[in-house]
């Protein structure tokens, strides 16, 4: 079956043919075949070239699993956690903290703005915190946060950090070397199908993880530290999805990270130039807009525009989330779709439905 539909959503993204073909290979038994453990170790080594030197863990579950698992594994009852937030996912970390028995203190910034180091410093200086959570790219608004000053503040106060980089890792530089647990996912900039969480874990994060018992199996990171070397997994792994991720990472590394980042920047710039031509406002300003997703503040109903684009032009976009559902239309130029020709087709279609 052919499918000419263009899915320019900020995840799940278009899956290249090479990835789909790899997933059609025979499925091994990941619990008993030694070759699979060797494959898994090779895949985590490839991911280290994107993440850096920290240990890599790949979990069988969509990216939200990573957010919950990071908190469940790092936060023990009674811990105070600073949830640095300027969007839906930053605020959502507080729910995971409370589920883990921690005390969540939310440091809010308006959703249109990037994180404010002065406000964060004030919170850190006036309270003892064990962990801080934050988001690199807030996908619902397209805001990319400058994390360097925030991570530096957390270092100064000896606070462990969890970063949701699900919508930026592999599409924009992420300061992974300063992050204790950095979370990514297969279905965003990697352009593999949804179903896997990838995360890096620092030595000091492992020390905290191993210091107490996590009251969960599926969200406990501790067993994964030595699982591949000892050739066992805490649960049956998603072998076919891992094959797809491996093929996707090969494509990314063959192109080269710098070239990939430049391609995302070029696609984002063209999307925003076209939006300006159409007199459609960006939700965040250009200085804080992510190279992986553009949020457009539309005057007509975003859900209505979304429907017309799909029905009349065979193009799928995403609306905003929460209170922004009907006010924001989002173009995902990430992963395989971060290409100027695809942006042009998308914006031509948007121009057509706005006339």
Short mmCIF file of C-alpha atoms in Angstrom, two decimals:
data_model
loop_
_atom_site.label_atom_id
_atom_site.label_comp_id
_atom_site.label_asym_id
_atom_site.label_seq_id
_atom_site.Cartn_x
_atom_site.Cartn_y
_atom_site.Cartn_z
CA UNK A 1 0.00 0.00 0.00
CA UNK A 2 1.32 3.43 -0.91
CA UNK A 3 0.86 6.34 1.41
CA UNK A 4 1.60 9.84 0.15
CA UNK A 5 0.47 11.51 3.38
CA UNK A 6 3.05 13.90 4.81
CA UNK A 7 3.14 13.72 8.60
CA UNK A 8 4.88 16.89 9.77
CA UNK A 9 4.10 16.32 13.42
CA UNK A 10 6.56 16.83 16.30
CA UNK A 11 6.62 13.10 16.95
CA UNK A 12 6.02 10.44 16.06
CA UNK A 13 7.98 11.40 12.97
CA UNK A 14 8.34 9.90 9.51
CA UNK A 15 10.13 6.53 9.62
CA UNK A 16 12.64 6.11 6.73
CA UNK A 17 12.48 3.05 4.49
CA UNK A 18 15.81 1.72 5.77
CA UNK A 19 14.41 1.62 9.31
CA UNK A 20 11.22 -0.14 8.24
CA UNK A 21 13.21 -2.67 6.25
CA UNK A 22 15.46 -3.44 9.21
CA UNK A 23 12.41 -4.07 11.38
CA UNK A 24 11.22 -6.70 8.89
CA UNK A 25 14.21 -8.94 9.69
CA UNK A 26 13.66 -12.16 11.67
CA UNK A 27 12.97 -11.51 15.34
CA UNK A 28 15.47 -13.03 17.79
CA UNK A 29 14.70 -14.12 21.31
CA UNK A 30 16.28 -11.30 23.35
CA UNK A 31 16.27 -13.38 26.54
CA UNK A 32 18.37 -16.34 25.45
CA UNK A 33 20.38 -15.55 22.30
CA UNK A 34 23.89 -14.25 23.13
CA UNK A 35 24.12 -12.45 19.79
CA UNK A 36 21.28 -10.16 20.84
CA UNK A 37 23.17 -8.95 23.91
CA UNK A 38 26.16 -8.18 21.70
CA UNK A 39 23.87 -6.23 19.38
CA UNK A 40 22.39 -4.30 22.34
CA UNK A 41 25.86 -3.37 23.61
CA UNK A 42 26.84 -2.17 20.12
CA UNK A 43 23.69 -0.05 19.94
CA UNK A 44 24.36 1.61 23.30
CA UNK A 45 27.92 2.32 22.13
CA UNK A 46 26.51 4.12 19.08
CA UNK A 47 24.22 6.14 21.33
CA UNK A 48 27.22 7.14 23.44
CA UNK A 49 28.57 9.02 20.41
CA UNK A 50 25.42 11.16 20.59
CA UNK A 51 25.10 11.37 24.38
CA UNK A 52 28.70 11.33 25.58
CA UNK A 53 30.47 9.06 28.04
CA UNK A 54 27.70 8.31 30.56
CA UNK A 55 26.11 4.85 30.70
CA UNK A 56 23.26 4.35 28.23
CA UNK A 57 20.05 2.51 29.06
CA UNK A 58 17.29 1.69 26.57
CA UNK A 59 13.90 0.98 28.09
CA UNK A 60 10.97 -0.80 26.48
CA UNK A 61 8.35 1.94 26.54
CA UNK A 62 7.43 5.30 25.00
CA UNK A 63 9.29 8.42 26.16
CA UNK A 64 6.98 9.15 29.09
CA UNK A 65 8.29 5.93 30.66
CA UNK A 66 11.70 7.58 30.84
CA UNK A 67 10.38 10.59 32.71
CA UNK A 68 8.61 8.42 35.27
CA UNK A 69 11.50 5.95 35.58
CA UNK A 70 14.08 8.69 36.12
CA UNK A 71 12.06 10.19 38.96
CA UNK A 72 11.09 6.84 40.48
CA UNK A 73 14.74 5.71 40.45
CA UNK A 74 16.33 8.91 41.72
CA UNK A 75 13.76 10.30 44.17
CA UNK A 76 13.09 8.55 47.46
CA UNK A 77 10.28 9.46 49.86
CA UNK A 78 10.91 12.77 51.56
CA UNK A 79 13.27 14.15 48.90
CA UNK A 80 12.66 17.74 47.80
CA UNK A 81 12.60 18.22 44.05
CA UNK A 82 12.67 21.52 42.16
CA UNK A 83 10.54 21.14 39.04
CA UNK A 84 11.73 23.91 36.74
CA UNK A 85 8.88 24.53 34.32
CA UNK A 86 7.84 26.72 31.41
CA UNK A 87 5.42 24.31 29.84
CA UNK A 88 3.20 21.28 30.12
CA UNK A 89 5.93 18.65 30.46
CA UNK A 90 8.01 20.68 32.89
CA UNK A 91 4.99 21.05 35.14
CA UNK A 92 4.11 17.38 34.68
CA UNK A 93 7.31 16.25 36.37
CA UNK A 94 5.72 17.25 39.69
CA UNK A 95 3.14 14.46 39.32
CA UNK A 96 5.89 11.84 39.03
CA UNK A 97 7.69 13.33 42.04
CA UNK A 98 4.58 13.09 44.19
CA UNK A 99 3.96 9.51 42.99
CA UNK A 100 7.48 8.67 44.22
CA UNK A 101 6.77 10.19 47.63
CA UNK A 102 8.89 13.29 47.07
CA UNK A 103 8.02 16.92 47.71
CA UNK A 104 7.65 18.79 44.41
CA UNK A 105 8.33 22.53 44.33
CA UNK A 106 7.39 23.99 40.94
CA UNK A 107 9.43 26.96 39.71
CA UNK A 108 7.14 28.42 37.03
CA UNK A 109 8.05 30.61 34.07
CA UNK A 110 5.48 31.83 31.50
CA UNK A 111 5.08 29.33 28.67
CA UNK A 112 6.21 31.79 25.99
CA UNK A 113 9.51 32.47 27.77
CA UNK A 114 12.70 30.52 28.31
CA UNK A 115 13.78 29.48 31.80
CA UNK A 116 14.86 32.30 34.10
CA UNK A 117 18.15 31.54 35.93
CA UNK A 118 17.58 34.30 38.50
CA UNK A 119 14.27 32.82 39.64
CA UNK A 120 15.80 29.34 39.73
CA UNK A 121 18.78 30.60 41.75
CA UNK A 122 16.38 32.18 44.24
CA UNK A 123 14.62 28.84 44.75
CA UNK A 124 17.88 26.92 45.10
CA UNK A 125 19.33 29.45 47.54
CA UNK A 126 16.28 29.39 49.79
CA UNK A 127 15.64 25.68 50.05
CA UNK A 128 17.46 22.36 50.27
CA UNK A 129 16.82 20.32 47.12
CA UNK A 130 17.98 16.84 46.21
CA UNK A 131 16.97 16.78 42.54
CA UNK A 132 15.92 19.25 39.85
CA UNK A 133 13.86 18.39 36.77
CA UNK A 134 13.59 20.40 33.55
CA UNK A 135 12.76 20.18 29.85
CA UNK A 136 15.09 21.11 27.01
CA UNK A 137 12.46 21.48 24.27
CA UNK A 138 8.86 21.99 25.38
CA UNK A 139 7.18 20.29 22.43
CA UNK A 140 3.68 21.79 22.96
CA UNK A 141 5.02 25.35 22.59
CA UNK A 142 8.22 24.92 20.57
CA UNK A 143 10.34 26.68 23.22
CA UNK A 144 13.99 25.56 23.42
CA UNK A 145 15.53 26.29 26.81
CA UNK A 146 19.13 27.32 27.38
CA UNK A 147 20.04 24.76 30.02
CA UNK A 148 23.71 25.61 30.58
CA UNK A 149 23.16 28.31 33.24
CA UNK A 150 20.49 26.22 34.97
CA UNK A 151 22.72 23.14 35.09
CA UNK A 152 25.58 25.25 36.42
CA UNK A 153 23.37 26.49 39.25
CA UNK A 154 22.35 22.94 40.08
CA UNK A 155 26.02 21.91 40.17
CA UNK A 156 26.79 24.80 42.51
CA UNK A 157 24.08 23.59 44.89
CA UNK A 158 24.97 19.88 44.54
CA UNK A 159 21.57 19.05 43.07
CA UNK A 160 21.09 16.04 40.77
CA UNK A 161 19.45 16.82 37.42
CA UNK A 162 16.88 15.08 35.24
CA UNK A 163 16.37 16.54 31.76
CA UNK A 164 13.63 15.70 29.29
CA UNK A 165 15.43 16.07 25.93
CA UNK A 166 12.91 13.87 24.12
CA UNK A 167 12.17 16.44 21.40
CA UNK A 168 15.69 17.77 20.91
CA UNK A 169 18.18 14.91 21.28
CA UNK A 170 19.51 14.07 17.84
CA UNK A 171 18.17 17.29 16.33
CA UNK A 172 19.90 19.98 18.38
CA UNK A 173 22.94 20.14 20.69
CA UNK A 174 22.14 19.01 24.23
CA UNK A 175 24.59 19.64 27.13
CA UNK A 176 24.50 15.97 28.11
CA UNK A 177 27.88 16.08 29.87
CA UNK A 178 26.36 18.22 32.65
CA UNK A 179 23.14 16.20 33.06
CA UNK A 180 22.72 13.30 35.49
CA UNK A 181 19.84 11.60 33.68
CA UNK A 182 19.13 12.78 30.14
CA UNK A 183 16.03 11.36 28.46
CA UNK A 184 15.32 10.79 24.80
CA UNK A 185 12.89 8.69 22.77
CA UNK A 186 12.89 6.72 19.55
CA UNK A 187 9.99 8.49 17.83
CA UNK A 188 11.26 12.06 17.75
CA UNK A 189 14.51 13.24 16.13
CA UNK A 190 15.77 9.66 15.69
CA UNK A 191 12.82 8.90 13.36
CA UNK A 192 12.24 5.36 14.58
CA UNK A 193 8.79 4.08 15.62
CA UNK A 194 7.48 4.89 19.10
CA UNK A 195 8.18 2.34 21.80
CA UNK A 196 11.65 2.99 23.24
CA UNK A 197 13.10 5.38 25.80
CA UNK A 198 16.82 6.12 25.70
CA UNK A 199 18.63 7.69 28.63
CA UNK A 200 22.09 8.42 29.90
CA UNK A 201 22.93 7.96 33.57
CA UNK A 202 25.88 9.60 35.31
CA UNK A 203 28.02 7.95 37.99
CA UNK A 204 26.59 10.14 40.75
CA UNK A 205 23.06 9.32 39.55
CA UNK A 206 23.86 5.59 39.78
CA UNK A 207 25.15 6.15 43.32
CA UNK A 208 21.82 7.64 44.36
CA UNK A 209 19.79 5.04 42.43
CA UNK A 210 21.58 2.21 44.22
CA UNK A 211 21.21 3.80 47.65
CA UNK A 212 17.55 2.81 48.14
CA UNK A 213 14.95 0.32 46.94
CA UNK A 214 12.65 1.57 44.19
CA UNK A 215 9.14 0.15 44.86
CA UNK A 216 8.67 -0.77 41.21
CA UNK A 217 10.05 -3.13 38.59
CA UNK A 218 9.29 -1.49 35.28
CA UNK A 219 10.37 2.00 36.35
CA UNK A 220 13.50 0.92 38.22
CA UNK A 221 16.73 1.81 36.40
CA UNK A 222 19.01 -0.01 38.84
CA UNK A 223 18.86 -3.49 37.20
CA UNK A 224 19.87 -2.01 33.84
CA UNK A 225 23.33 -0.89 34.98
CA UNK A 226 24.90 -4.33 34.48
CA UNK A 227 22.13 -6.15 32.63
CA UNK A 228 23.72 -6.19 29.15
CA UNK A 229 27.16 -7.20 30.44
CA UNK A 230 25.64 -9.96 32.55
CA UNK A 231 23.45 -10.93 29.55
CA UNK A 232 19.98 -10.68 31.01
CA UNK A 233 17.22 -8.09 30.85
CA UNK A 234 14.73 -7.19 33.62
CA UNK A 235 11.96 -7.98 31.13
CA UNK A 236 11.74 -9.21 27.55
CA UNK A 237 13.09 -6.42 25.40
CA UNK A 238 11.45 -5.00 22.26
CA UNK A 239 13.84 -6.59 19.79
CA UNK A 240 12.15 -5.39 16.60
CA UNK A 241 11.98 -1.81 17.87
CA UNK A 242 15.64 -2.00 18.85
CA UNK A 243 16.52 -3.09 15.31
CA UNK A 244 14.64 -0.07 13.99
CA UNK A 245 16.39 2.28 16.39
CA UNK A 246 19.75 0.83 15.40
CA UNK A 247 19.06 1.52 11.71
CA UNK A 248 17.88 5.04 12.53
CA UNK A 249 21.02 5.79 14.55
CA UNK A 250 23.16 4.48 11.68
CA UNK A 251 21.51 6.99 9.33
CA UNK A 252 22.10 9.82 11.79
CA UNK A 253 25.76 8.95 12.38
CA UNK A 254 26.43 8.47 8.66
CA UNK A 255 25.18 11.99 8.02
CA UNK A 256 27.12 13.37 10.98
CA UNK A 257 25.75 15.23 13.98
CA UNK A 258 26.85 18.68 12.83
CA UNK A 259 25.22 18.17 9.43
CA UNK A 260 22.05 16.93 11.12
CA UNK A 261 21.93 19.97 13.39
CA UNK A 262 22.48 22.30 10.40
CA UNK A 263 19.67 20.57 8.47
CA UNK A 264 17.28 21.13 11.38
CA UNK A 265 18.28 24.79 11.65
CA UNK A 266 17.76 25.32 7.91
CA UNK A 267 14.32 23.67 7.94
CA UNK A 268 13.27 25.67 11.00
CA UNK A 269 14.44 28.96 9.50
CA UNK A 270 12.53 28.30 6.28
CA UNK A 271 9.37 27.40 8.21
CA UNK A 272 9.52 30.66 10.16
CA UNK A 273 10.29 32.75 7.09
CA UNK A 274 7.23 31.30 5.38
CA UNK A 275 5.14 31.93 8.49
CA UNK A 276 6.25 35.58 8.44
CA UNK A 277 5.25 35.83 4.77
CA UNK A 278 1.81 34.50 5.70
CA UNK A 279 1.65 36.92 8.66
CA UNK A 280 1.23 34.03 11.07
CA UNK A 281 2.83 34.72 14.44
CA UNK A 282 5.20 32.37 16.23
CA UNK A 283 4.03 31.36 19.69
CA UNK A 284 7.50 31.88 21.21
CA UNK A 285 9.76 34.48 19.62
CA UNK A 286 12.55 33.42 17.27
CA UNK A 287 15.25 33.57 19.95
CA UNK A 288 13.66 30.81 22.01
CA UNK A 289 12.12 28.74 19.19
CA UNK A 290 13.38 25.18 18.80
CA UNK A 291 15.02 23.94 15.59
CA UNK A 292 12.85 20.82 15.82
CA UNK A 293 9.32 22.25 16.07
CA UNK A 294 7.57 25.51 15.22
CA UNK A 295 4.44 26.55 17.11
CA UNK A 296 2.23 28.93 15.14
CA UNK A 297 -0.33 31.16 16.85
CA UNK A 298 -3.30 31.03 14.51
CA UNK A 299 -6.38 33.24 14.42
CA UNK A 300 -8.68 30.51 13.12
CA UNK A 301 -9.38 27.31 15.04
CA UNK A 302 -6.22 25.19 15.04
CA UNK A 303 -8.25 21.97 15.08
CA UNK A 304 -10.22 23.18 12.07
CA UNK A 305 -7.03 24.03 10.17
CA UNK A 306 -5.58 20.65 11.11
CA UNK A 307 -8.63 18.90 9.65
CA UNK A 308 -8.57 20.93 6.42
CA UNK A 309 -4.85 20.28 5.88
CA UNK A 310 -5.38 16.55 6.25
CA UNK A 311 -8.49 16.37 4.07
CA UNK A 312 -7.47 18.80 1.32
CA UNK A 313 -3.68 18.43 1.20
CA UNK A 314 -2.92 15.07 2.87
CA UNK A 315 -0.67 16.78 5.41
CA UNK A 316 -0.85 16.06 9.14
CA UNK A 317 0.11 18.72 11.68
CA UNK A 318 -0.40 18.83 15.43
CA UNK A 319 -2.37 21.34 17.43
CA UNK A 320 -1.29 22.73 20.77
CA UNK A 321 -2.00 20.88 24.01
CA UNK A 322 -4.07 21.82 27.02
CA UNK A 323 -5.29 25.41 26.93
CA UNK A 324 -3.46 25.95 23.62
CA UNK A 325 -5.26 23.19 21.73
CA UNK A 326 -7.31 25.54 19.56
CA UNK A 327 -4.86 28.45 19.38
CA UNK A 328 -1.60 26.82 18.28
CA UNK A 329 -0.76 24.76 15.20
CA UNK A 330 2.57 22.91 15.35
CA UNK A 331 4.88 21.97 12.48
CA UNK A 332 7.36 19.23 13.34
CA UNK A 333 10.52 19.65 11.28
CA UNK A 334 12.46 17.04 13.19
CA UNK A 335 14.32 13.89 12.33
CA UNK A 336 13.71 12.62 8.80
CA UNK A 337 11.26 15.48 8.16
CA UNK A 338 13.77 18.26 8.85
CA UNK A 339 14.06 19.04 5.14
CA UNK A 340 13.32 22.29 3.35
CA UNK A 341 11.29 20.69 0.55
CA UNK A 342 8.93 19.12 3.10
CA UNK A 343 8.61 22.42 4.93
CA UNK A 344 7.80 24.14 1.64
CA UNK A 345 5.05 21.65 0.83
CA UNK A 346 3.62 22.07 4.32
CA UNK A 347 3.63 25.85 4.25
CA UNK A 348 2.21 25.94 0.71
CA UNK A 349 -0.69 23.87 2.02
CA UNK A 350 -1.13 26.13 5.05
CA UNK A 351 -1.20 29.13 2.76
CA UNK A 352 -3.95 27.40 0.77
CA UNK A 353 -6.21 26.77 3.76
CA UNK A 354 -5.64 30.28 5.14
CA UNK A 355 -6.77 32.01 1.94
#
